[in-house]
Coordinates of C-alpha atoms and ligand atoms in Angstrom, one line a residue:
X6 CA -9.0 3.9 -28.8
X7 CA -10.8 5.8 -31.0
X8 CA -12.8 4.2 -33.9
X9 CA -12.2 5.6 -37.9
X10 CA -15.3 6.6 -39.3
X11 CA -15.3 2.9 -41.5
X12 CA -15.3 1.3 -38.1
X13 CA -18.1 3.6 -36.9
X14 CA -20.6 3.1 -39.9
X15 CA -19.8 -0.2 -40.1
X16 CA -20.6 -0.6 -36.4
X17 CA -23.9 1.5 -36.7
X18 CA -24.8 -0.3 -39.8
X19 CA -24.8 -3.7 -37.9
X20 CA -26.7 -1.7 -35.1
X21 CA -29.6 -0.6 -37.4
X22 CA -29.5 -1.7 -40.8
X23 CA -27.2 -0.6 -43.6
X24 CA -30.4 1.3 -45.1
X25 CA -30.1 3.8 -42.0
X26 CA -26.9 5.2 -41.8
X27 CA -24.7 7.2 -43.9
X28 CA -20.9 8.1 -44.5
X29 CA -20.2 9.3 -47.6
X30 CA -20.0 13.3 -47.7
X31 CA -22.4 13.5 -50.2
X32 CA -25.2 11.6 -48.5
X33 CA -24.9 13.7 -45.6
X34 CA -25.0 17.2 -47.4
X35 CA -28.4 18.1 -45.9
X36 CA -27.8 17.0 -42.2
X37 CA -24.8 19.1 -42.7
X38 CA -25.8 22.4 -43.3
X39 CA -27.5 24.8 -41.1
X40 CA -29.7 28.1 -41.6
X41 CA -26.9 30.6 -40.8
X42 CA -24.3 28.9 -42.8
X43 CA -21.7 29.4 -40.2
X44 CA -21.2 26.3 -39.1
X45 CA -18.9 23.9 -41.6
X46 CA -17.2 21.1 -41.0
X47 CA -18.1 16.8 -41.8
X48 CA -19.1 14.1 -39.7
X49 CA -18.6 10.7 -39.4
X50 CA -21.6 9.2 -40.3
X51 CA -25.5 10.1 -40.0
X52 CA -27.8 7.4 -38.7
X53 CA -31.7 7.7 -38.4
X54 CA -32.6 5.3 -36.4
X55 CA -36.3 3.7 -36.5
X56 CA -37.3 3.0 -33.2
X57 CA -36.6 3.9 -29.6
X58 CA -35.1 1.1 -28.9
X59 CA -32.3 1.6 -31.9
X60 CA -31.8 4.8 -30.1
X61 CA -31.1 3.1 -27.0
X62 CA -28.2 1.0 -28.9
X63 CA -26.9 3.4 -30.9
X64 CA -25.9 5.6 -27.2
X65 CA -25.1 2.3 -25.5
X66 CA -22.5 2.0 -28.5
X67 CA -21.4 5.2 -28.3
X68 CA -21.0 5.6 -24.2
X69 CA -18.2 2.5 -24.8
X70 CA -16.3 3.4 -27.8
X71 CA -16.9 7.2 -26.5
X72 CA -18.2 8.5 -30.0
X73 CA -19.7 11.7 -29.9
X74 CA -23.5 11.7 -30.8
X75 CA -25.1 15.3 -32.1
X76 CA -29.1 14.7 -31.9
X77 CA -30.9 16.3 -34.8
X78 CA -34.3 17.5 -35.2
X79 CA -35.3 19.3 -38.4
X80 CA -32.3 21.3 -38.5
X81 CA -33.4 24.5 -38.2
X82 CA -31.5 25.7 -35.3
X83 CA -29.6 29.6 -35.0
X84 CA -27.2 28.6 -33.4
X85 CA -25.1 25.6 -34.7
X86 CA -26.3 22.8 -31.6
X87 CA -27.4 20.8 -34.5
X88 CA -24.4 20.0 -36.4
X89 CA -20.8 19.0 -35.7
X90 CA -18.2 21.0 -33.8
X91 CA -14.9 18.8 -34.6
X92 CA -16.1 16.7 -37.5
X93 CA -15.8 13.3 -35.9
X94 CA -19.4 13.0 -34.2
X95 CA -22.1 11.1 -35.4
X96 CA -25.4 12.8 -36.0
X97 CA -28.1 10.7 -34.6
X98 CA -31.5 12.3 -36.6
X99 CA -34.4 11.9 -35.2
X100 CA -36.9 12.2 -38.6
X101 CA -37.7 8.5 -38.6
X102 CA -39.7 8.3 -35.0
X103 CA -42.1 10.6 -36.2
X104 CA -45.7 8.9 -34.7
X105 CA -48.5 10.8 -32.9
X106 CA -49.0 8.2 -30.3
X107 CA -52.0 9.4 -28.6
X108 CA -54.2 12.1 -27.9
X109 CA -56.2 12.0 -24.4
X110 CA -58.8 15.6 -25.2
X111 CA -59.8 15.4 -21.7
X112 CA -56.4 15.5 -20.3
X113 CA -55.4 18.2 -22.8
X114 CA -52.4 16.5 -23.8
X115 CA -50.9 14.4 -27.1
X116 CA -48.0 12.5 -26.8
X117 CA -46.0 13.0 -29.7
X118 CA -42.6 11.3 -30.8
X119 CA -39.6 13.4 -31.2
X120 CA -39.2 13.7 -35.4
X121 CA -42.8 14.8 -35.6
X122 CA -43.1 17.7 -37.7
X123 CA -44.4 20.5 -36.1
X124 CA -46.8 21.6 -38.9
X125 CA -48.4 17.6 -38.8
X126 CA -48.5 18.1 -34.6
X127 CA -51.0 21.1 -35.2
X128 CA -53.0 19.2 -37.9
X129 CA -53.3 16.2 -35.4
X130 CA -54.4 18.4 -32.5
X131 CA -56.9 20.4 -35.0
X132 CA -58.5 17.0 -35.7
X133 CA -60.0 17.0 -32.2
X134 CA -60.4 20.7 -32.2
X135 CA -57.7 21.6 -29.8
X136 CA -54.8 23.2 -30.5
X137 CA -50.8 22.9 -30.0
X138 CA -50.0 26.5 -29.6
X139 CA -46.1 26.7 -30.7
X140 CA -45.9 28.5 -33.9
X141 CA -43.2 30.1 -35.4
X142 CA -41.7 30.1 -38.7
X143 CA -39.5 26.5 -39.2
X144 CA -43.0 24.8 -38.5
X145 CA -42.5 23.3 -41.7
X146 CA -39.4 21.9 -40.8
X147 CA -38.6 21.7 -37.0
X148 CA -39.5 18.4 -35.4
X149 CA -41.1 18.0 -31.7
X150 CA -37.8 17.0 -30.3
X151 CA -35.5 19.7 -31.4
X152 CA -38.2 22.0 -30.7
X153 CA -37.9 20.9 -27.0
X154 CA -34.6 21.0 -26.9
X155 CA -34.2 24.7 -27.9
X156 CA -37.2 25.4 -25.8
X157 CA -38.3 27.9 -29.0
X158 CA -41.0 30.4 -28.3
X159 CA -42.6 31.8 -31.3
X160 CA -45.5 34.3 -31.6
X161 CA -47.5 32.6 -29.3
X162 CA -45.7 32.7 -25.8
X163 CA -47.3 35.7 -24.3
X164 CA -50.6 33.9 -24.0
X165 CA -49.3 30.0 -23.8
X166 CA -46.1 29.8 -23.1
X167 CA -42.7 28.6 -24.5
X168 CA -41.9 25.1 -25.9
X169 CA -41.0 24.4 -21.9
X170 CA -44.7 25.6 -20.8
X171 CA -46.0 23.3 -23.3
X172 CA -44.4 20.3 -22.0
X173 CA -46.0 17.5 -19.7
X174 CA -43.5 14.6 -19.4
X175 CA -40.6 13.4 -22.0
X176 CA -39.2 10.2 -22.6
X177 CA -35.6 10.3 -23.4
X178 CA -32.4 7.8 -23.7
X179 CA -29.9 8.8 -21.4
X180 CA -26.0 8.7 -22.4
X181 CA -25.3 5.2 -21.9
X182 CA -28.5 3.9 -23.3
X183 CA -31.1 3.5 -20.5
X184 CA -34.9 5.0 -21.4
X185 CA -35.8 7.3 -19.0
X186 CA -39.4 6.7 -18.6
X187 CA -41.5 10.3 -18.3
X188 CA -43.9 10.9 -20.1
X189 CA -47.1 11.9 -18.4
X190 CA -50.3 14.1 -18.5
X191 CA -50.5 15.2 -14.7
X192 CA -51.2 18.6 -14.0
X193 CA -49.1 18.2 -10.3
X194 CA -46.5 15.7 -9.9
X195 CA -44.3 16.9 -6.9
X196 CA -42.2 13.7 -6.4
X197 CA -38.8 15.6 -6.5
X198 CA -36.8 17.3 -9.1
X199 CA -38.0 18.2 -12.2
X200 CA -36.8 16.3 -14.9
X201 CA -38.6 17.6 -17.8
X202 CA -37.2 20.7 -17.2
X203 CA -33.5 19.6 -17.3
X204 CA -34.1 17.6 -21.0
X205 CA -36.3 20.4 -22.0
X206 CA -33.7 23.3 -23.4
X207 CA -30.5 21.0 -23.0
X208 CA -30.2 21.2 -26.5
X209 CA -29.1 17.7 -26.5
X210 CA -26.4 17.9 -24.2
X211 CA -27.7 15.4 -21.9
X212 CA -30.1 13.0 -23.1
X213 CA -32.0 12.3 -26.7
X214 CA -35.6 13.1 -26.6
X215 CA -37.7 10.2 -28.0
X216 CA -41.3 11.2 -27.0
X217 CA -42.8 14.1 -25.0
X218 CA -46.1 14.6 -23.7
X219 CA -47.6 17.9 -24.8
X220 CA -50.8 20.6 -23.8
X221 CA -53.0 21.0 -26.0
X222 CA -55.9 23.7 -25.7
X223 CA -59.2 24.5 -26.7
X224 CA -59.2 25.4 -30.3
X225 CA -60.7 29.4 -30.4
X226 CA -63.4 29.9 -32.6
X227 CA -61.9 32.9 -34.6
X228 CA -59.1 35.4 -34.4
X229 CA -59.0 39.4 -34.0
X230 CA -56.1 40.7 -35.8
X231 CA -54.7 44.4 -36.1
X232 CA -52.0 46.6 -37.4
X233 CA -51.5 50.0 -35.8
X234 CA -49.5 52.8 -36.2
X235 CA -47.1 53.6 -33.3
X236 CA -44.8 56.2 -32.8
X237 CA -42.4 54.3 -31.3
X238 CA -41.3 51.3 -28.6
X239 CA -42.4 54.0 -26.3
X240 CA -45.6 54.2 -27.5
X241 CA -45.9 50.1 -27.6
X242 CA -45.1 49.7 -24.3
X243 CA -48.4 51.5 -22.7
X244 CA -50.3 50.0 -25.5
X245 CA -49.1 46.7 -24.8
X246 CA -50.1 47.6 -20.8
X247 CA -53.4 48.8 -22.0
X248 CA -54.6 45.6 -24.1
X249 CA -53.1 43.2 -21.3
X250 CA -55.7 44.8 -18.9
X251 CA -58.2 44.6 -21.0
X252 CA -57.7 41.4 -22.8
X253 CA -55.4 39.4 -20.7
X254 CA -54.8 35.9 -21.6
X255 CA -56.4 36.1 -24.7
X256 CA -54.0 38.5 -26.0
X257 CA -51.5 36.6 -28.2
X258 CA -49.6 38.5 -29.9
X259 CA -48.0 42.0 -29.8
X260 CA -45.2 42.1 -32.2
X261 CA -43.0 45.4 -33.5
X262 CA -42.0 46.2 -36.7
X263 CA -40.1 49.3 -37.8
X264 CA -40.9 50.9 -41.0
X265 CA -37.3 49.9 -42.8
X266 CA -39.0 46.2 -42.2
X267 CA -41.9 47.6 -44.1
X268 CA -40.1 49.3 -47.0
X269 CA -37.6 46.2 -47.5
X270 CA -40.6 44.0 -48.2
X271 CA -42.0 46.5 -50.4
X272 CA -38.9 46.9 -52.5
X273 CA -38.4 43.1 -52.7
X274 CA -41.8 42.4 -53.7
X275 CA -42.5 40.4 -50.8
X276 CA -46.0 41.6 -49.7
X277 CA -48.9 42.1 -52.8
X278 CA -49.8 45.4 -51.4
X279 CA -49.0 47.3 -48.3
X280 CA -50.8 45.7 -44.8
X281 CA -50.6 48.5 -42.8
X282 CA -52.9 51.6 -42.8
X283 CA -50.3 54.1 -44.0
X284 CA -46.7 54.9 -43.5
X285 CA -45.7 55.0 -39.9
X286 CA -42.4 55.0 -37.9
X287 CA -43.5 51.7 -36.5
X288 CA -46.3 49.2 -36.6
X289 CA -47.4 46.8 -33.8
X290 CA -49.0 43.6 -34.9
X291 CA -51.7 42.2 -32.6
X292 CA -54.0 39.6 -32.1
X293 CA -56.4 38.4 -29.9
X294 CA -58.3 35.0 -29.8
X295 CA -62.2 34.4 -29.4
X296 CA -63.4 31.4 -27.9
X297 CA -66.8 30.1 -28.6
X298 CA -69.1 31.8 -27.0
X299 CA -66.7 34.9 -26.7
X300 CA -68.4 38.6 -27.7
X301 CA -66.8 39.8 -30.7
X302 CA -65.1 43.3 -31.0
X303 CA -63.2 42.9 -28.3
X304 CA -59.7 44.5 -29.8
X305 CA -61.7 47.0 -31.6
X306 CA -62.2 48.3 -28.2
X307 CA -59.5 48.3 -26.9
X308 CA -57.4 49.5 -29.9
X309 CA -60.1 52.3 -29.7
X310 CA -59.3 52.9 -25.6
X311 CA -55.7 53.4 -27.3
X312 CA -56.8 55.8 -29.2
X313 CA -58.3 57.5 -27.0
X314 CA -55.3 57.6 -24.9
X315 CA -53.2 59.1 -27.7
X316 CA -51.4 55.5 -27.7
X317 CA -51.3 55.4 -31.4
X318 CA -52.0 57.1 -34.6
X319 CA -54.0 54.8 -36.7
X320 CA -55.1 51.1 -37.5
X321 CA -55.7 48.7 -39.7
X322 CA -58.0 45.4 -39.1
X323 CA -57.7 42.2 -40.7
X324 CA -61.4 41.2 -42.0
X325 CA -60.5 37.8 -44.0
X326 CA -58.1 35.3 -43.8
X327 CA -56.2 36.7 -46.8
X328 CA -55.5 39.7 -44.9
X329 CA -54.6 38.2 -41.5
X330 CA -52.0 36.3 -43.6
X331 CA -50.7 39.4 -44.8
X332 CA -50.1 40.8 -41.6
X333 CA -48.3 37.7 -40.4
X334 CA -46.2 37.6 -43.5
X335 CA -45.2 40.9 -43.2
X336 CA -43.9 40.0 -39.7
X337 CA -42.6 36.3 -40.3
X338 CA -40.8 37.8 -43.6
X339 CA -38.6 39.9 -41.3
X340 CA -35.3 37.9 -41.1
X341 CA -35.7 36.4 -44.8
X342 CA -36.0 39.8 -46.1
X343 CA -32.9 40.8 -44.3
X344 CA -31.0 38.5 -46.3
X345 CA -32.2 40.1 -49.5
X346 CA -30.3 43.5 -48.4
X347 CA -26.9 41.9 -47.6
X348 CA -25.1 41.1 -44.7
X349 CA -26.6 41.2 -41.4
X350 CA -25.4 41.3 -37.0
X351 CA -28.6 39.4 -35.6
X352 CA -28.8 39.2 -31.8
X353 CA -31.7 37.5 -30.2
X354 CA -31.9 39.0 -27.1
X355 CA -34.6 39.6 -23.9
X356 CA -34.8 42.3 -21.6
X357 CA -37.8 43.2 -19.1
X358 CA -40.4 44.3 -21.1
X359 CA -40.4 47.8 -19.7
X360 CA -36.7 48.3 -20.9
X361 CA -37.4 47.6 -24.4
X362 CA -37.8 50.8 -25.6
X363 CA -34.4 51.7 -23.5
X364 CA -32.9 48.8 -25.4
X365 CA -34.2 49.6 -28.6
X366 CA -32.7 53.5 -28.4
X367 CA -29.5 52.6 -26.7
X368 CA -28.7 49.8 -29.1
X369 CA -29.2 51.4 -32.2
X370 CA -27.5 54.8 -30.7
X371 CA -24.3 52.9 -30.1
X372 CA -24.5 50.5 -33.3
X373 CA -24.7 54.1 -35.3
X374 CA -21.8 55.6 -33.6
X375 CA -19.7 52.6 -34.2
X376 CA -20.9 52.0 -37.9
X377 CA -22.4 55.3 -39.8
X378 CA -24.8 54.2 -42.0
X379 CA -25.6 51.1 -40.5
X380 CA -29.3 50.4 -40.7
X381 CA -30.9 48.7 -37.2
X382 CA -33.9 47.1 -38.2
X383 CA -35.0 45.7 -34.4
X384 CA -37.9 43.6 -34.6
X385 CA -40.4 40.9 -33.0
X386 CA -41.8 39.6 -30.1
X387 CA -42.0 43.5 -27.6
X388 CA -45.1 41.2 -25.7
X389 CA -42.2 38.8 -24.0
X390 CA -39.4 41.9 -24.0
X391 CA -37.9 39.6 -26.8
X392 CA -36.5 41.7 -29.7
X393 CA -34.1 40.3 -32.8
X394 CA -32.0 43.2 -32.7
X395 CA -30.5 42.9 -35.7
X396 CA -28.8 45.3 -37.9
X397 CA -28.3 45.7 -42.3
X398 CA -25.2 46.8 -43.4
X399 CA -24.8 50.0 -44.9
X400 CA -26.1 50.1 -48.3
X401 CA -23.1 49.9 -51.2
X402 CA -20.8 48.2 -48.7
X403 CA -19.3 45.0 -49.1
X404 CA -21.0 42.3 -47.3
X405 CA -17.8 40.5 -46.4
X406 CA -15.7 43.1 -45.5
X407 CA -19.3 45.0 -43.3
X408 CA -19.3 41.6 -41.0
X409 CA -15.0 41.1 -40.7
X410 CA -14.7 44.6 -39.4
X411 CA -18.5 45.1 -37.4
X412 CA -19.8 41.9 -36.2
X413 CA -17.6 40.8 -33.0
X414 CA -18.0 44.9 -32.0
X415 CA -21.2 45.3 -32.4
X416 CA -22.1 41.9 -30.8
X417 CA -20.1 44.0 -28.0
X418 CA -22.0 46.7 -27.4
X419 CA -25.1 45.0 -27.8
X420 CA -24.6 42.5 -25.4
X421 CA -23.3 45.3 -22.8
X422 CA -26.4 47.2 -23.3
X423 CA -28.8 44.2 -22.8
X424 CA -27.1 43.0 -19.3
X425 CA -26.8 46.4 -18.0
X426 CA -30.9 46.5 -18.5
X427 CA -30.8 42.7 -16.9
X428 CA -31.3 40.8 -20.0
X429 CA -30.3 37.4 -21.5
X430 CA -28.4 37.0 -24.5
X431 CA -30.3 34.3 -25.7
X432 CA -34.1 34.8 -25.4
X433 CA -34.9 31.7 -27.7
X434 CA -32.5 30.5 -29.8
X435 CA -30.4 29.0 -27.4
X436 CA -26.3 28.3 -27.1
X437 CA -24.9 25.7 -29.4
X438 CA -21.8 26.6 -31.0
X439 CA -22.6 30.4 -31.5
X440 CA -22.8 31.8 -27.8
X441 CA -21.0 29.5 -26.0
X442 CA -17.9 31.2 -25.1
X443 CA -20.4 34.0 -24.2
X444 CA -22.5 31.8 -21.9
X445 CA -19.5 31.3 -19.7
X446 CA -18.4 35.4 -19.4
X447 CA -21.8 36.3 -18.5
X448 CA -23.9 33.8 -16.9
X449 CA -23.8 33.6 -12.8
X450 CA -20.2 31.1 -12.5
X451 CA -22.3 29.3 -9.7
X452 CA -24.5 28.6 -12.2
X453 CA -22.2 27.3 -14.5
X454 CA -20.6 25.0 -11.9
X455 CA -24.1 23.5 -11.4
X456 CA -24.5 23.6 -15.2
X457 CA -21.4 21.4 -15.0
X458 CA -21.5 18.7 -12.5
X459 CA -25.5 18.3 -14.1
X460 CA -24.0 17.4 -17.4
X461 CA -21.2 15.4 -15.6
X462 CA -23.2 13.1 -13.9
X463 CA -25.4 12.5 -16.7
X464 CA -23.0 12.1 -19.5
X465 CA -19.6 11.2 -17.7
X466 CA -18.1 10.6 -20.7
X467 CA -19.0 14.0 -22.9
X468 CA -20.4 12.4 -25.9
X469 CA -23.6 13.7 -26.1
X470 CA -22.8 17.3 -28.2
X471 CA -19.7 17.8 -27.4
X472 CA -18.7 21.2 -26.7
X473 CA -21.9 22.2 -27.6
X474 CA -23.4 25.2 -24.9
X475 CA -21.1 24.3 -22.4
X476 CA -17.7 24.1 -23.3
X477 CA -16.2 20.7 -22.8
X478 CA -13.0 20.8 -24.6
X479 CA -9.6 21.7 -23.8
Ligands
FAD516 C1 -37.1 30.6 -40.5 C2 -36.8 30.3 -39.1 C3 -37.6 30.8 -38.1 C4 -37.4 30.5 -36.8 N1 -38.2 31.1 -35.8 C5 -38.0 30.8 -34.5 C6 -38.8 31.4 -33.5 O1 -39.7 32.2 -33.8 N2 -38.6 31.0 -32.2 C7 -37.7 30.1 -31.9 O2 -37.5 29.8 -30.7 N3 -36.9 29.6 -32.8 C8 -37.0 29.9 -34.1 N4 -36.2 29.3 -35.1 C9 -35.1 28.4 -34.6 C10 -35.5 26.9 -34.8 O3 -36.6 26.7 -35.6 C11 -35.9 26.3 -33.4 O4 -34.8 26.4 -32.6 C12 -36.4 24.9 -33.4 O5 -36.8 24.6 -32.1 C13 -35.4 23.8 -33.8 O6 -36.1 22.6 -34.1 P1 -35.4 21.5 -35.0 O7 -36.2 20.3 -35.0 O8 -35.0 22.1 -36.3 O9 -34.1 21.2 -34.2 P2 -32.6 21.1 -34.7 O10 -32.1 22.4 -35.3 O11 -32.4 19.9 -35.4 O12 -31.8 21.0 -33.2 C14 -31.9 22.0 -32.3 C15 -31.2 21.5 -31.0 O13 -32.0 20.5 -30.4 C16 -31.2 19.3 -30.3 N5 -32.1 18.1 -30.6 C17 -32.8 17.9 -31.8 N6 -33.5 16.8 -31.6 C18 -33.3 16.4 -30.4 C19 -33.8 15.3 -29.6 N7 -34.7 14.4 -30.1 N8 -33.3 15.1 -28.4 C20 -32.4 15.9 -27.8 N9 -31.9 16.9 -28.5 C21 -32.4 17.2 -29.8 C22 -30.0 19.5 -31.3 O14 -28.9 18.7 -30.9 C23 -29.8 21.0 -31.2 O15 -29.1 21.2 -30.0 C24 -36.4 29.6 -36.4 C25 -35.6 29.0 -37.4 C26 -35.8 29.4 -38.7 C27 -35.0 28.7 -39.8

């Protein structure tokens, strides 16, 4: 029988304190909404429970009455995992276990519960000069365990990795309430399948992250950062081939920008004064890291082996603080800036990194053929062939109208382009609501069918995000 949402928030309140959970619409307002403001609809309650074991009661509660449970982190997910799909679910946030429970330097690792900001995860690792080396905008906002379960990337995956590199061991509550126990700083553990991998990027679809072990690194002792002037993708791509021979893992970041990116912030009065070293079809933003010890100059000579190369046409290098922060705001500022210029198509989308510049001219080819005017504005992270190929609307037309008529076909032609270069259609935002009638037309069906019976026998009843990635309604 299923329960009306009195029953349920009574029933949770008597689970974990009236204080802790929420049913009226107005209470939950914030757990509600989500970044793109696509996703609308209620819940039936929101409960933040305040320790691992609540956790473990609230799914043991759930797996018998058969409620569905939506984990939430800081609620900064793209793609609408993070909030309800029919409007009877509970969300289950995670904002109240938010302890650093230890950090073990010699093992490299700090085991971190899941509502831990990110932002207070770096300031714990920088107190023992390490670092946690997941950065990307929501750091403010996006908590350890929704981090993990989007497996996000950032600007920092070419050298260290993606939220899955980054992750040791995690202890999670399974569907019916039972703690699995992994958390761990082992460099090998080959005692069968790999657990952490399944939890990590299941954007909660099969267990609720409580804790995770997590790398940390040595802390560099300064940064080399650049902007140069490219021609092109085409241009970035032997660049990028360049610095990686020179620099390898300490190259961190190679970002591209295009100049409408540049001009946008300009006009909005986003940036205090141009970072770059003139105007230029595109900029590349790059940075290396120093460890103590380490010889300085190091990009300088290679940007200059560019140069000599014909690779690019000029560059700029960041020589304080204020200016590095430029550069990186003029990057991060990319999708908020968007925003400012009306509606938008975004597509987060991966191809090998030699087919970006393919990717790049194909994509904005066809999106101009099917929209004139249209402005592509393809940006971010060419290092992991990882561009948010996203695209303004002309400028005069009407927002509303631009997205009825262009969105699904330009998602279309898009997508086509990207598989036929053997992409994904999700580099790092994931499936959630968004893509997941996509996920089943393009992934591998055998891999769907083992998507399936995984989820089955770990949640037989559905309850943990229903519908969520992998389609489990009618
Ligand atoms: C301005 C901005 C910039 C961004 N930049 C990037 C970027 O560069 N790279 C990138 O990858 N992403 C980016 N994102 C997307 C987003 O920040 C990430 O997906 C982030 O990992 C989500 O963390 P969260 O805590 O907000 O999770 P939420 O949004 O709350 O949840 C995300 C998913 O994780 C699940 N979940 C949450 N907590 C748990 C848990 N404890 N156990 C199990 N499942 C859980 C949810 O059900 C949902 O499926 C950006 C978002 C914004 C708004």
């Amino acid at each position: 029988m299923t329960l009306a949402a009195s029953a349920i928030v009574a029933q949770l309140s008597s689970l974990i304190g009236e204080a802790a959970v929420m049913g009226a619409p107005e209470q939950m307002g914030n757990y509600l909404k989500e970044p793109r403001k696509r996703f609308h609809t209620g819940a039936a309650a929101v409960a933040l429970p305040g320790s691992v074991a609540q956790v473990q009661a609230i799914l043991a509660w759930a797996h018998e009455h058969r409620v569905g449970i939506i984990p939430q982190g800081g609620n900064t997910g793209l793609v609408g995992a993070q909030v309800p799909l029919r409007g009877d679910e509970v969300i289950v946030s995670l904002a109240r276990l938010d302890r650093i429970r230890a950090i073990d330097t010699a093992a490299g690792a700090m085991t971190a519960e899941a509502g831990v900001i990110l932002e207070n995860a770096h300031k714990a690792a920088e107190a023992e000069n390490t670092i946690f080396p997941l950065w990307l905008a929501s750091q403010g906002s996006a908590r350890i365990g929704g981090l993990l379960s989007s497996n996000a990337g950032g600007v920092n995956v070419l050298a260290y990795g993606n939220a899955r590199e980054l992750t040791m061991g995690v202890e999670a509550v399974l569907a019916d309430g039972r703690l699995y126990q992994g958390l761990n700083s082992l460099k090998k553990d080959n005692t069968g399948y790999d657990l952490r991998d399944l939890l990590v990027g299941a954007e909660g679809t099969l267990g609720i992250i409580t804790a995770a072990t997590l790398k940390l690194f040595p802390k560099p002792e300064d940064y080399e950062t650049c902007l140069v002037n490219i021609s092109g993708p085409d241009a970035a791509l032997p660049l990028f081939e360049l610095l990686r021979a020179r620099i390898g893992a300490r190259l961190n970041a190679f970002e591209i920008v295009p100049h409408i990116g540049l001009d946008m912030q300009l006009r909005h009065g986003m940036l205090d004064r141009d970072p770059t070293a003139g105007p230029s079809p595109w900029y590349g933003l790059i940075e290396v890291s120093r460890m103590a010890g380490g010889t300085p100059g190091v990009l300088q000579s290679a940007i200059e082996a560019g140069f000599a190369q014909g690779l690019l046409d000029n560059a700029v290098f960041a020589e304080s603080l204020a200016d590095r922060t430029r550069m990186w705001a003029f990057r991060e500022q990319m999708s908020e800036v968007q925003s400012k210029e009306g509606a938008s198509v975004k597509h987060d989308v991966s191809v090998p990194i030699a087919a970006v510049p393919a990717l790049i001219a194909r994509g904005t080819a066809a999106a101009e053929r099917l929209v004139p005017g249209i402005r592509a504005v393809p940006f971010g992270h060419m290092g992991d062939g990882n561009i948010h190929f996203n695209f303004s609307q002309p400028v005069g037309a009407e927002p509303k109208a631009f997205m009825a008529e262009n969105d699904e076909k330009l998602h279309e032609a898009i997508y086509e382009i990207v598989l036929d270069l053997s992409g994904s259609v999700s580099a790092e935002h994931g499936i959630g609501q968004l893509k997941r009638e996509l996920l089943v037309q393009v992934k591998d069906p055998v891999a769907i069918e083992m998507m399936r019976a995984i989820k089955t026998a770990l949640d037989p009843r559905g309850i943990l995000n229903p519908g969520k990635m992998l389609r489990t309604d009618p």
